[in-house]
CSV table of C-alpha atoms and ligand atoms in Angstrom, one decimal:
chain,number,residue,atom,x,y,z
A,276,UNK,CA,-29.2,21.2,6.7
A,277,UNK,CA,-26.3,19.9,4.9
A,278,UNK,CA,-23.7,21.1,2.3
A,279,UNK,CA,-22.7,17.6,1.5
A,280,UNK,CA,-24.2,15.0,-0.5
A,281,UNK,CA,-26.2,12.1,1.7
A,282,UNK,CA,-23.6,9.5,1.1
A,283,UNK,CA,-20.8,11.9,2.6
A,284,UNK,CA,-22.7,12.7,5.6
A,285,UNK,CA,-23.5,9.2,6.4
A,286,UNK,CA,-19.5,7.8,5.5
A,287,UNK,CA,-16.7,7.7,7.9
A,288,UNK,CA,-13.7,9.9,6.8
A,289,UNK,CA,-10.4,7.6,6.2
A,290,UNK,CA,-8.3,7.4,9.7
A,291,UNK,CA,-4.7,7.8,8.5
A,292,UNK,CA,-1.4,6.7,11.3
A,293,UNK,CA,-0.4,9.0,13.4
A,294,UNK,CA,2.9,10.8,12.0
A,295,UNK,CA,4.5,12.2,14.7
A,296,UNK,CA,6.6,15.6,15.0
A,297,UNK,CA,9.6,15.1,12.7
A,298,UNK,CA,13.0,15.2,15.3
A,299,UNK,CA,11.1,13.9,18.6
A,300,UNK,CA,12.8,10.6,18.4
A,301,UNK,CA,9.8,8.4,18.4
A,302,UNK,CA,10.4,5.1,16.7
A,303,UNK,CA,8.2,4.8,14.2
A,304,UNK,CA,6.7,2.0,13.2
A,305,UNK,CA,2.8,2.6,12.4
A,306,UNK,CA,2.3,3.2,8.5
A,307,UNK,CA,4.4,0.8,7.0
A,308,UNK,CA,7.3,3.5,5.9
A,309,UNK,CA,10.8,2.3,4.4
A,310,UNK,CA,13.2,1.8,7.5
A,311,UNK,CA,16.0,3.4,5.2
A,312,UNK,CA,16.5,6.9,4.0
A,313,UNK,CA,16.0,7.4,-0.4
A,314,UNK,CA,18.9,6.4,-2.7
A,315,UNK,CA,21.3,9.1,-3.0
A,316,UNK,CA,20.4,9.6,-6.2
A,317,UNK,CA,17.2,11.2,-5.3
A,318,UNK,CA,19.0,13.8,-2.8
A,319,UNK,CA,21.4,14.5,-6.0
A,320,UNK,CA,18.4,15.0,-8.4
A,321,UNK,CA,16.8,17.5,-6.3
A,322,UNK,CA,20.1,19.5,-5.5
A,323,UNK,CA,20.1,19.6,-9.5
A,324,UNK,CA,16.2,20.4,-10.0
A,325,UNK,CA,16.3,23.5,-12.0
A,326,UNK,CA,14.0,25.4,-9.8
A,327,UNK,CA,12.8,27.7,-13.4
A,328,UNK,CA,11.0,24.9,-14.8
A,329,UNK,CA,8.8,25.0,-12.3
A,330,UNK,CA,7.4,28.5,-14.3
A,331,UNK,CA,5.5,25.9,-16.9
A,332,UNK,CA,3.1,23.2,-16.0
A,333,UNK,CA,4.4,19.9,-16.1
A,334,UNK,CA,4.3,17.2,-18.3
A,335,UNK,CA,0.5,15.5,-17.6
A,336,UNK,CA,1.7,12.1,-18.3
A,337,UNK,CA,5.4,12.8,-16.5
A,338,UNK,CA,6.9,10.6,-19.2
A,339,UNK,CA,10.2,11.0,-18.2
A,340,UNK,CA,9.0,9.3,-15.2
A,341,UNK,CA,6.7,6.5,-17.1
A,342,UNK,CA,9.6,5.6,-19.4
A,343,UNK,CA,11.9,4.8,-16.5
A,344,UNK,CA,9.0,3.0,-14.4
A,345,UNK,CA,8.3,1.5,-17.6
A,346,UNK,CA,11.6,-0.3,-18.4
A,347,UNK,CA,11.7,-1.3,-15.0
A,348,UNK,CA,9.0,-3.2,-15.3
A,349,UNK,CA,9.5,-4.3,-18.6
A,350,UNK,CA,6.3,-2.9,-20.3
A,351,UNK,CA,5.3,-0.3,-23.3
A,352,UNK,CA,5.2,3.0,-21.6
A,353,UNK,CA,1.7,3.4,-22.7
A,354,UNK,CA,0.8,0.7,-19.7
A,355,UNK,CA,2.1,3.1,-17.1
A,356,UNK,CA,-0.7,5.7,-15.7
A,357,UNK,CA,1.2,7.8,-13.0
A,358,UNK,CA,-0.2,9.2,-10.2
A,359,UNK,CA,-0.1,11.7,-7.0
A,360,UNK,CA,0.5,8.4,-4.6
A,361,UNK,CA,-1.1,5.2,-6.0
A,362,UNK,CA,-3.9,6.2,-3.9
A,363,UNK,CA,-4.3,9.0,-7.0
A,364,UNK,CA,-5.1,5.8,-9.2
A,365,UNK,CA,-7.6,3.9,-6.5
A,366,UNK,CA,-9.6,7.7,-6.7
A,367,UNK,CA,-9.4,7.4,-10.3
A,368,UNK,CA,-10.2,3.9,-10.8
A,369,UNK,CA,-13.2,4.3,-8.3
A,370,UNK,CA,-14.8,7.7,-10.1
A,371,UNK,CA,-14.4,6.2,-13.2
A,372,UNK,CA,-16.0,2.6,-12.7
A,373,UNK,CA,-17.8,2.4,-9.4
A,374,UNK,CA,-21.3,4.5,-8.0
A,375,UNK,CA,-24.8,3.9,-7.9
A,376,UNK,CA,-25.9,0.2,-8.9
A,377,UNK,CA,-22.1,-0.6,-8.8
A,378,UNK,CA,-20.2,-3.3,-7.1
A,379,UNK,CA,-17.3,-2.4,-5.6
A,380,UNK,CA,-15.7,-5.5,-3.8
A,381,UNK,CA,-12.8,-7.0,-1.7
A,382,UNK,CA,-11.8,-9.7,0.7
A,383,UNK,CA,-11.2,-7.9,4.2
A,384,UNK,CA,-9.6,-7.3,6.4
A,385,UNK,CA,-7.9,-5.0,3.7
A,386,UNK,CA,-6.7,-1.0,3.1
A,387,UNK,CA,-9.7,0.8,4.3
A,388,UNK,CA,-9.0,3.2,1.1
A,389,UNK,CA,-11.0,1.3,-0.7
A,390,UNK,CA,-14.3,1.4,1.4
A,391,UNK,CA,-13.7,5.2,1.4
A,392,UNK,CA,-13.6,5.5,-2.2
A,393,UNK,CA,-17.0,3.1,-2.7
A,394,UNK,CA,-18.9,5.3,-0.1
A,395,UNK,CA,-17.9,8.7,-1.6
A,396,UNK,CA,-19.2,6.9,-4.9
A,397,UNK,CA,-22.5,6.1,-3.5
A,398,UNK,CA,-21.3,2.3,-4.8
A,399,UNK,CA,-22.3,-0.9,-3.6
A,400,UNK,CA,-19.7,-2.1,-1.3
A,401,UNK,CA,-19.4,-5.9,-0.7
A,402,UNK,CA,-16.9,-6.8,1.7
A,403,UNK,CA,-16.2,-10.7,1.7
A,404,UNK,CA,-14.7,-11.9,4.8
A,405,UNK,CA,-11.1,-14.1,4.7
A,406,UNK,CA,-10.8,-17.4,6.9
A,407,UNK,CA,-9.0,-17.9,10.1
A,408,UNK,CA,-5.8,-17.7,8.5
A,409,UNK,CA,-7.0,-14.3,5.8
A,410,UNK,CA,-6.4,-16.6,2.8
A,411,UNK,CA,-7.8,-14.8,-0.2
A,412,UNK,CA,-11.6,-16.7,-0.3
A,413,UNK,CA,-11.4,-16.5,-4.0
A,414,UNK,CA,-14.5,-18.6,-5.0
A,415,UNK,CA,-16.5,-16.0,-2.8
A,416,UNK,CA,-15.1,-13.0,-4.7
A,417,UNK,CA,-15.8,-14.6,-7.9
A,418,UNK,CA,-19.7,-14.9,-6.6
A,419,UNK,CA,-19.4,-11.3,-5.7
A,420,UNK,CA,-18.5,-10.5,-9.4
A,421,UNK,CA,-17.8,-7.0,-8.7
A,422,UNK,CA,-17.4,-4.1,-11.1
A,423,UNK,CA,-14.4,-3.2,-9.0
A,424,UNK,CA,-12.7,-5.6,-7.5
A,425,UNK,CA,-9.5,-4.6,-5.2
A,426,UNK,CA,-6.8,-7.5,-4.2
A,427,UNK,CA,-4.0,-5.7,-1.7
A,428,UNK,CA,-1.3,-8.0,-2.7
A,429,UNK,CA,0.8,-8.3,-0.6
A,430,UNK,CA,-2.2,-7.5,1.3
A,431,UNK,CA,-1.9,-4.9,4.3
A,432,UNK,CA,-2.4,-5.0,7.4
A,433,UNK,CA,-2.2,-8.9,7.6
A,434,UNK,CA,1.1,-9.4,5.0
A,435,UNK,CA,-1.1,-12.4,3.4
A,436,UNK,CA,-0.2,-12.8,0.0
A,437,UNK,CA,-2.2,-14.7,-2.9
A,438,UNK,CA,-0.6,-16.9,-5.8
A,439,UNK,CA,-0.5,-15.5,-9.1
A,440,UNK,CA,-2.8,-18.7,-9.8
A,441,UNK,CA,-5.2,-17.4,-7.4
A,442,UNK,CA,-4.9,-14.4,-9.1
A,443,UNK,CA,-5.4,-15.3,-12.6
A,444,UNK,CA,-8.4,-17.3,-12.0
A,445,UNK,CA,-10.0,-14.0,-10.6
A,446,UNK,CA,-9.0,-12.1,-13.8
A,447,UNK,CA,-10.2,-14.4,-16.4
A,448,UNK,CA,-13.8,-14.6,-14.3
A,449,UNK,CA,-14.8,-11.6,-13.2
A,450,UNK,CA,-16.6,-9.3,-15.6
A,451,UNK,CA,-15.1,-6.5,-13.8
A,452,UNK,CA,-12.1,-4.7,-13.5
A,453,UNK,CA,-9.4,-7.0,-10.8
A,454,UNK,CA,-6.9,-4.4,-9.2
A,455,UNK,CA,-4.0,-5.7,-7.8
A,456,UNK,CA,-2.5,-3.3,-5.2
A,457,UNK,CA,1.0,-4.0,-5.2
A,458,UNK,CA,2.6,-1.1,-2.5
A,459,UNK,CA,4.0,-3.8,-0.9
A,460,UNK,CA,5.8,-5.7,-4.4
A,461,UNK,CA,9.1,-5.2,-3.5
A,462,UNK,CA,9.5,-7.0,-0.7
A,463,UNK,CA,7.7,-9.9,-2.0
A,464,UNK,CA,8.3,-12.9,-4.2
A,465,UNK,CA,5.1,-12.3,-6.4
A,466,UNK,CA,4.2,-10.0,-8.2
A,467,UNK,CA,1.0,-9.8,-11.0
A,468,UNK,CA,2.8,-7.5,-13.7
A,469,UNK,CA,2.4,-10.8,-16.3
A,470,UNK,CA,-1.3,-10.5,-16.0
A,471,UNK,CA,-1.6,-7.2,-17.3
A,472,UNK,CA,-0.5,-8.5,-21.1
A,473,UNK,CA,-2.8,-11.7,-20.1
A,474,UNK,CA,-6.1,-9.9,-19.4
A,475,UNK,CA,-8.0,-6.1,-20.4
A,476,UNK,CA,-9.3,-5.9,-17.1
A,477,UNK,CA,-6.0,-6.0,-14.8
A,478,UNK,CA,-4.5,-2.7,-13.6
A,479,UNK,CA,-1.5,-3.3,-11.1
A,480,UNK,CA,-0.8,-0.6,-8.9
A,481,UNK,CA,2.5,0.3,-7.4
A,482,UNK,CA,4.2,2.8,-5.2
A,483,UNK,CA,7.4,4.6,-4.5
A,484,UNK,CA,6.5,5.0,-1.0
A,485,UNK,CA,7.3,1.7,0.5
A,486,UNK,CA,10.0,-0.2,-2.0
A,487,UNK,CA,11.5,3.3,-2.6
A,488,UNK,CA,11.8,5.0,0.9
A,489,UNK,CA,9.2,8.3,-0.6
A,490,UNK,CA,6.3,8.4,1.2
A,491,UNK,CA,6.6,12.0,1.3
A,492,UNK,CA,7.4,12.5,-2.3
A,493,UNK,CA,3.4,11.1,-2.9
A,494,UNK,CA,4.3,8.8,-6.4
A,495,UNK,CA,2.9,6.0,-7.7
A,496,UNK,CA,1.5,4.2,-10.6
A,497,UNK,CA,-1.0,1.9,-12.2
A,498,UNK,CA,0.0,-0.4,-15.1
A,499,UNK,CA,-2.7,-1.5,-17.4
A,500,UNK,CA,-3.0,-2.1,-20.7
A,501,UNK,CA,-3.8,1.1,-22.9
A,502,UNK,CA,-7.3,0.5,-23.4
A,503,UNK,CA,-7.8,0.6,-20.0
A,504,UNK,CA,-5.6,3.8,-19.1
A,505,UNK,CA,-7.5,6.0,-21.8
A,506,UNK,CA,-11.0,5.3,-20.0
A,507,UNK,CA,-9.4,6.1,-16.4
A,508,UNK,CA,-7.0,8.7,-17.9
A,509,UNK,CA,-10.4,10.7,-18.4
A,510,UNK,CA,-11.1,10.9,-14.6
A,511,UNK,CA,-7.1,12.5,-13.8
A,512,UNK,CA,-6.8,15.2,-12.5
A,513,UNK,CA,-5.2,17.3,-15.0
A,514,UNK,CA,-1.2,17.8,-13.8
A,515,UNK,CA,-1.7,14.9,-11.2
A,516,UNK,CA,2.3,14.6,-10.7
A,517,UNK,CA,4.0,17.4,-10.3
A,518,UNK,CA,7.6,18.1,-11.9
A,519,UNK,CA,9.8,17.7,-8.8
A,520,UNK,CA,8.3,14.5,-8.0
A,521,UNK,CA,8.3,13.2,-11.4
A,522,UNK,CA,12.0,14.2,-11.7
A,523,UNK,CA,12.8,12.3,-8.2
A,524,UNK,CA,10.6,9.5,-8.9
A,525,UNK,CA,12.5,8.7,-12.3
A,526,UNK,CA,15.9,9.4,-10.2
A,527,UNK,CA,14.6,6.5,-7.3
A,528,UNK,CA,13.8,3.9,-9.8
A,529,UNK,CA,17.0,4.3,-11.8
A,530,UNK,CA,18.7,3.2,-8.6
A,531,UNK,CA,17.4,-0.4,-8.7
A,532,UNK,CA,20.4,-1.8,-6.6
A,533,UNK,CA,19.9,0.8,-4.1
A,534,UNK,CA,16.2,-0.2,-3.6
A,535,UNK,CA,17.0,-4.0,-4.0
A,536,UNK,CA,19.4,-3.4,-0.9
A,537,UNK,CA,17.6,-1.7,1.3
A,538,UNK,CA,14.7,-4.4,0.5
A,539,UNK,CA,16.8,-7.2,1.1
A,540,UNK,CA,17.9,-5.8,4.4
A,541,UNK,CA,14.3,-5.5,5.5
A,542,UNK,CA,13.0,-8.9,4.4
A,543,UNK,CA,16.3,-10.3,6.3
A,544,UNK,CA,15.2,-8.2,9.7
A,545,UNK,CA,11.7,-9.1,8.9
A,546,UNK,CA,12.6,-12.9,9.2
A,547,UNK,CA,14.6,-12.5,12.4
A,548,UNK,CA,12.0,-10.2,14.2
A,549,UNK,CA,9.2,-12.7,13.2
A,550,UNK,CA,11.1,-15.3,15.0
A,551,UNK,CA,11.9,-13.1,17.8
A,552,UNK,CA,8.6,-12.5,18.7
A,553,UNK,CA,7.5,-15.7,18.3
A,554,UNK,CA,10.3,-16.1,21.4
A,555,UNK,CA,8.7,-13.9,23.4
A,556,UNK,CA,5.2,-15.6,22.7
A,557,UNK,CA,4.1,-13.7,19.9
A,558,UNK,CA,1.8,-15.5,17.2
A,559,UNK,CA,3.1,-14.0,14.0
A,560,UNK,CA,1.5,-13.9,10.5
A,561,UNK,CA,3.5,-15.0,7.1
A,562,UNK,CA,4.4,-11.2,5.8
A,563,UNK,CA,5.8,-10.7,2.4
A,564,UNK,CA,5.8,-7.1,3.1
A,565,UNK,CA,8.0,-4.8,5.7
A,566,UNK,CA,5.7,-5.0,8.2
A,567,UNK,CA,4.1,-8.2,10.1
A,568,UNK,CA,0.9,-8.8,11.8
A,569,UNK,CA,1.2,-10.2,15.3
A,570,UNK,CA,-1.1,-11.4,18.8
A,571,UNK,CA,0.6,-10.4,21.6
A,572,UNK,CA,0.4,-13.6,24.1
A,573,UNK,CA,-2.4,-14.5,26.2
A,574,UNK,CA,-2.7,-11.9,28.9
A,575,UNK,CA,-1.9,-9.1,27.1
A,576,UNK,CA,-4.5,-7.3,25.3
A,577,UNK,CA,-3.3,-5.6,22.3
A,578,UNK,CA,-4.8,-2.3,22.8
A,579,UNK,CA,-2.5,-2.1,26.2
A,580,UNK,CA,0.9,-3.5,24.6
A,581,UNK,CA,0.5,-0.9,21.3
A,582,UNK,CA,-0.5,2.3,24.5
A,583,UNK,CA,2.5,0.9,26.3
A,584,UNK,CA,4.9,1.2,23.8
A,585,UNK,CA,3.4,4.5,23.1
A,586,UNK,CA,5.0,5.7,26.3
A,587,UNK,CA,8.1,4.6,24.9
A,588,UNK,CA,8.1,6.2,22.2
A,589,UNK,CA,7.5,3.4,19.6
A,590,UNK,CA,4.5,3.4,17.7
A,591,UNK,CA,3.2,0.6,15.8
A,592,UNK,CA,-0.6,0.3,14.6
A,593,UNK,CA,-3.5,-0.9,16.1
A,594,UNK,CA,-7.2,-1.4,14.5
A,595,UNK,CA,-10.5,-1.1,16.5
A,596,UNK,CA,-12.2,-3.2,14.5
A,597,UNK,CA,-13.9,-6.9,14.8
A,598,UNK,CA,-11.2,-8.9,13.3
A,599,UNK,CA,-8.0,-7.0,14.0
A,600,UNK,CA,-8.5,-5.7,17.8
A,601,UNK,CA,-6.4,-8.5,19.7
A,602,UNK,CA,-3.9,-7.8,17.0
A,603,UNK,CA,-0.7,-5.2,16.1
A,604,UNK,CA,0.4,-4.4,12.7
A,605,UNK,CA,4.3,-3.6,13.3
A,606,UNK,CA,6.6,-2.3,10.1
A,607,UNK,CA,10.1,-3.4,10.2
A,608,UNK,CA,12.6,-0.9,11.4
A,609,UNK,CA,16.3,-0.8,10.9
A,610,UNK,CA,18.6,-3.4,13.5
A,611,UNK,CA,18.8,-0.7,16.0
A,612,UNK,CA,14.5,0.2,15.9
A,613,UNK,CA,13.6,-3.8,16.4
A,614,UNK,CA,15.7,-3.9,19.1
A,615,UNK,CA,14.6,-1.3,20.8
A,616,UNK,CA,11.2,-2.8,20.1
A,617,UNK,CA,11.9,-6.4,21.4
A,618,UNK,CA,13.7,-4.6,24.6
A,619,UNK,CA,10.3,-2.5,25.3
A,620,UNK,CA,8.0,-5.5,24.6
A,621,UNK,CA,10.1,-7.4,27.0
A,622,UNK,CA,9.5,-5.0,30.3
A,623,UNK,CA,5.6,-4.4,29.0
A,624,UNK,CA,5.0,-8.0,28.9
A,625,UNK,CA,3.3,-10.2,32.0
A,626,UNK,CA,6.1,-12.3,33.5
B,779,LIG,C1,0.7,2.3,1.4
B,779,LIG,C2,-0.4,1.7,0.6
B,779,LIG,C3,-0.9,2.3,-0.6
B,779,LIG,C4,-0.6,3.7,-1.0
B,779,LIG,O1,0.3,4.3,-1.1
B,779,LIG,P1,0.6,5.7,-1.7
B,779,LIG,O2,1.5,6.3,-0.7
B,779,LIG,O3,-0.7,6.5,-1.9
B,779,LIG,O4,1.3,5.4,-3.0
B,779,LIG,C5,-1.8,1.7,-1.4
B,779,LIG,N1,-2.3,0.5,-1.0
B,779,LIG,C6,-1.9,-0.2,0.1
B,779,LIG,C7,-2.4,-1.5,0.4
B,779,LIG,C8,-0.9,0.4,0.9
B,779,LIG,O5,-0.6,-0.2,2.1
């Protein structure tokens, strides 16, 4: 006997990276954080949080968040649906639109998020498999005509990213909702926000945990247009953002040069590791994102090199799956992480 529906019993539960004790030193480069501490803005905010509004609820729409992400992105602030992570809006997005008799679908390999939220929806997942090189197969997807359909762009673990051409085509064919997961935007030269006033069924998602260094702070947000938002908006949670976040997150994306740095400085070391590796044998994936995929070189299996390291203390992510098992997914770290990275990948190596 079982407390649980069947389609609970039968799914696997989403893996997330390991997150090591905070202070043991490990070099950490696994779950694709920011390599830089917040602005200093956001540490200012919260030494001025007045800890007595946290007596009410807060606001349910966090506008004073919304209206900053908002003009940021240079959209009506009734296009901005915020949310406790932008994994909040994939839950919402999936209750509200996906379950029994409906399509979920997306290229793989992608964010195994979304196969978690089509099983716990008793949905039809369709997962339609990318070419040799994990170029989006968009004809396929269009076949698939999904109610759901969810594009990681930048897409993660493989840093592949689509053309807004690609991207449009998809939105003006399917019949379904496109999503465009953008955690990775900031570091990349496209981004789908245009589409949104183009087409009703586009929602782009962001996140402050990448571009923005707050993974921890758990923010993020869908932009759609607000047709869209009113049918999700009745799947929320009720106060989905809480008031400290929503006062940190508007804090972070005031600080647009502070962000723009710290992303420049990672797409810079993202370059020069890429061709480091490539040195050292490495075959390395195009990555618009702060992290690349990468084959260690023949005679080393992945699975050993990622345990190896391990032992050193630097973590990086491997997947025991089909497509991705000779394969690492490595974030960027500051000058000093990479470099500690090239230096332990050099001993661990065959000669
Ligand atoms: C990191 C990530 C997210 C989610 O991040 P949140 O921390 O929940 O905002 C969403 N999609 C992809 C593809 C990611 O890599």
């Amino acid at each position: 006997m079982s407390y649980f529906k069947d389609n609970i019993d039968a799914m696997t539960a989403y893996v997330p990276g390991e997150q090591p004790k905070a202070g043991d030193g490990a070099v950490k480069m696994n779950t694709n954080e920011n390599a830089y501490p917040p602005s200093p803005k956001v540490t200012e905010a919260l030494r001025e949080f007045n800890c007595d509004a946290l007596q009410r609820y807060p606001d349910p729409m966090a506008r004073e968040f919304s209206a900053v992400a908002a003009e940021v992105l240079g959209v009506p602030v009734e296009w901005i649906l915020p949310g406790n992570g932008s994994d909040d809006i994939i839950v919402m997005i999936s209750r509200a639109c996906a379950g029994p008799g409906r399509r979920i679908v997306y290229p793989t390999p992608t964010f195994e998020f979304y196969f978690t939220q089509g099983a716990i929806e008793a949905a039809e997942v369709v997962e339609i498999p990318t070419d040799e090189n994990f170029a989006l197969p968009v004809d396929d997807i269009i076949q698939a005509n999904g109610d759901v359909t969810f594009i990681a762009n930048p897409n993660s673990p493989t840093g592949v990213t689509a053309s807004i051409d690609d991207l449009r085509q998809l939105a003006g064919e399917l019949d379904g909702l496109l999503v465009i997961d953008e955690a990775y935007a900031d570091f990349a030269e496209v981004t789908a926000i245009a589409l949104v006033s183009e087409f009703d069924n586009v929602i782009v998602l962001r996140t402050l945990s990448k571009g923005y260094s707050l993974a921890g702070l758990r923010l993020g947000f869908g932009v759609a247009r607000s047709e869209l938002l009113d049918g999700l908006m009745k799947t929320k949670a009720i106060y989905n953002v809480d008031a400290v976040s929503a006062t940190l997150g508007a804090a972070a994306m005031r600080d647009q040069d502070y962000k723009n740095d710290c992303a420049s400085r990672i797409i810079a070391s993202r370059n020069k590791l890429a061709g480091d590796l490539e040195a050292i044998g490495f075959t390395v994936w195009d990555s618009q994102a702060n992290f690349l995929m990468v084959r260690p070189p023949a005679g080393a299996e992945a699975s050993d090199v990622c345990n190896n390291l391990k032992e050193r203390m630097i973590l990086v992510r491997y997947f025991d799956s089909k497509r991705l098992d000779d394969k690492l997914r490595i974030t960027i770290g500051d000058e000093e992480q990479n470099k500690s990275l090239l230096n332990a990948l050099k001993e661990i190596l065959p000669q």
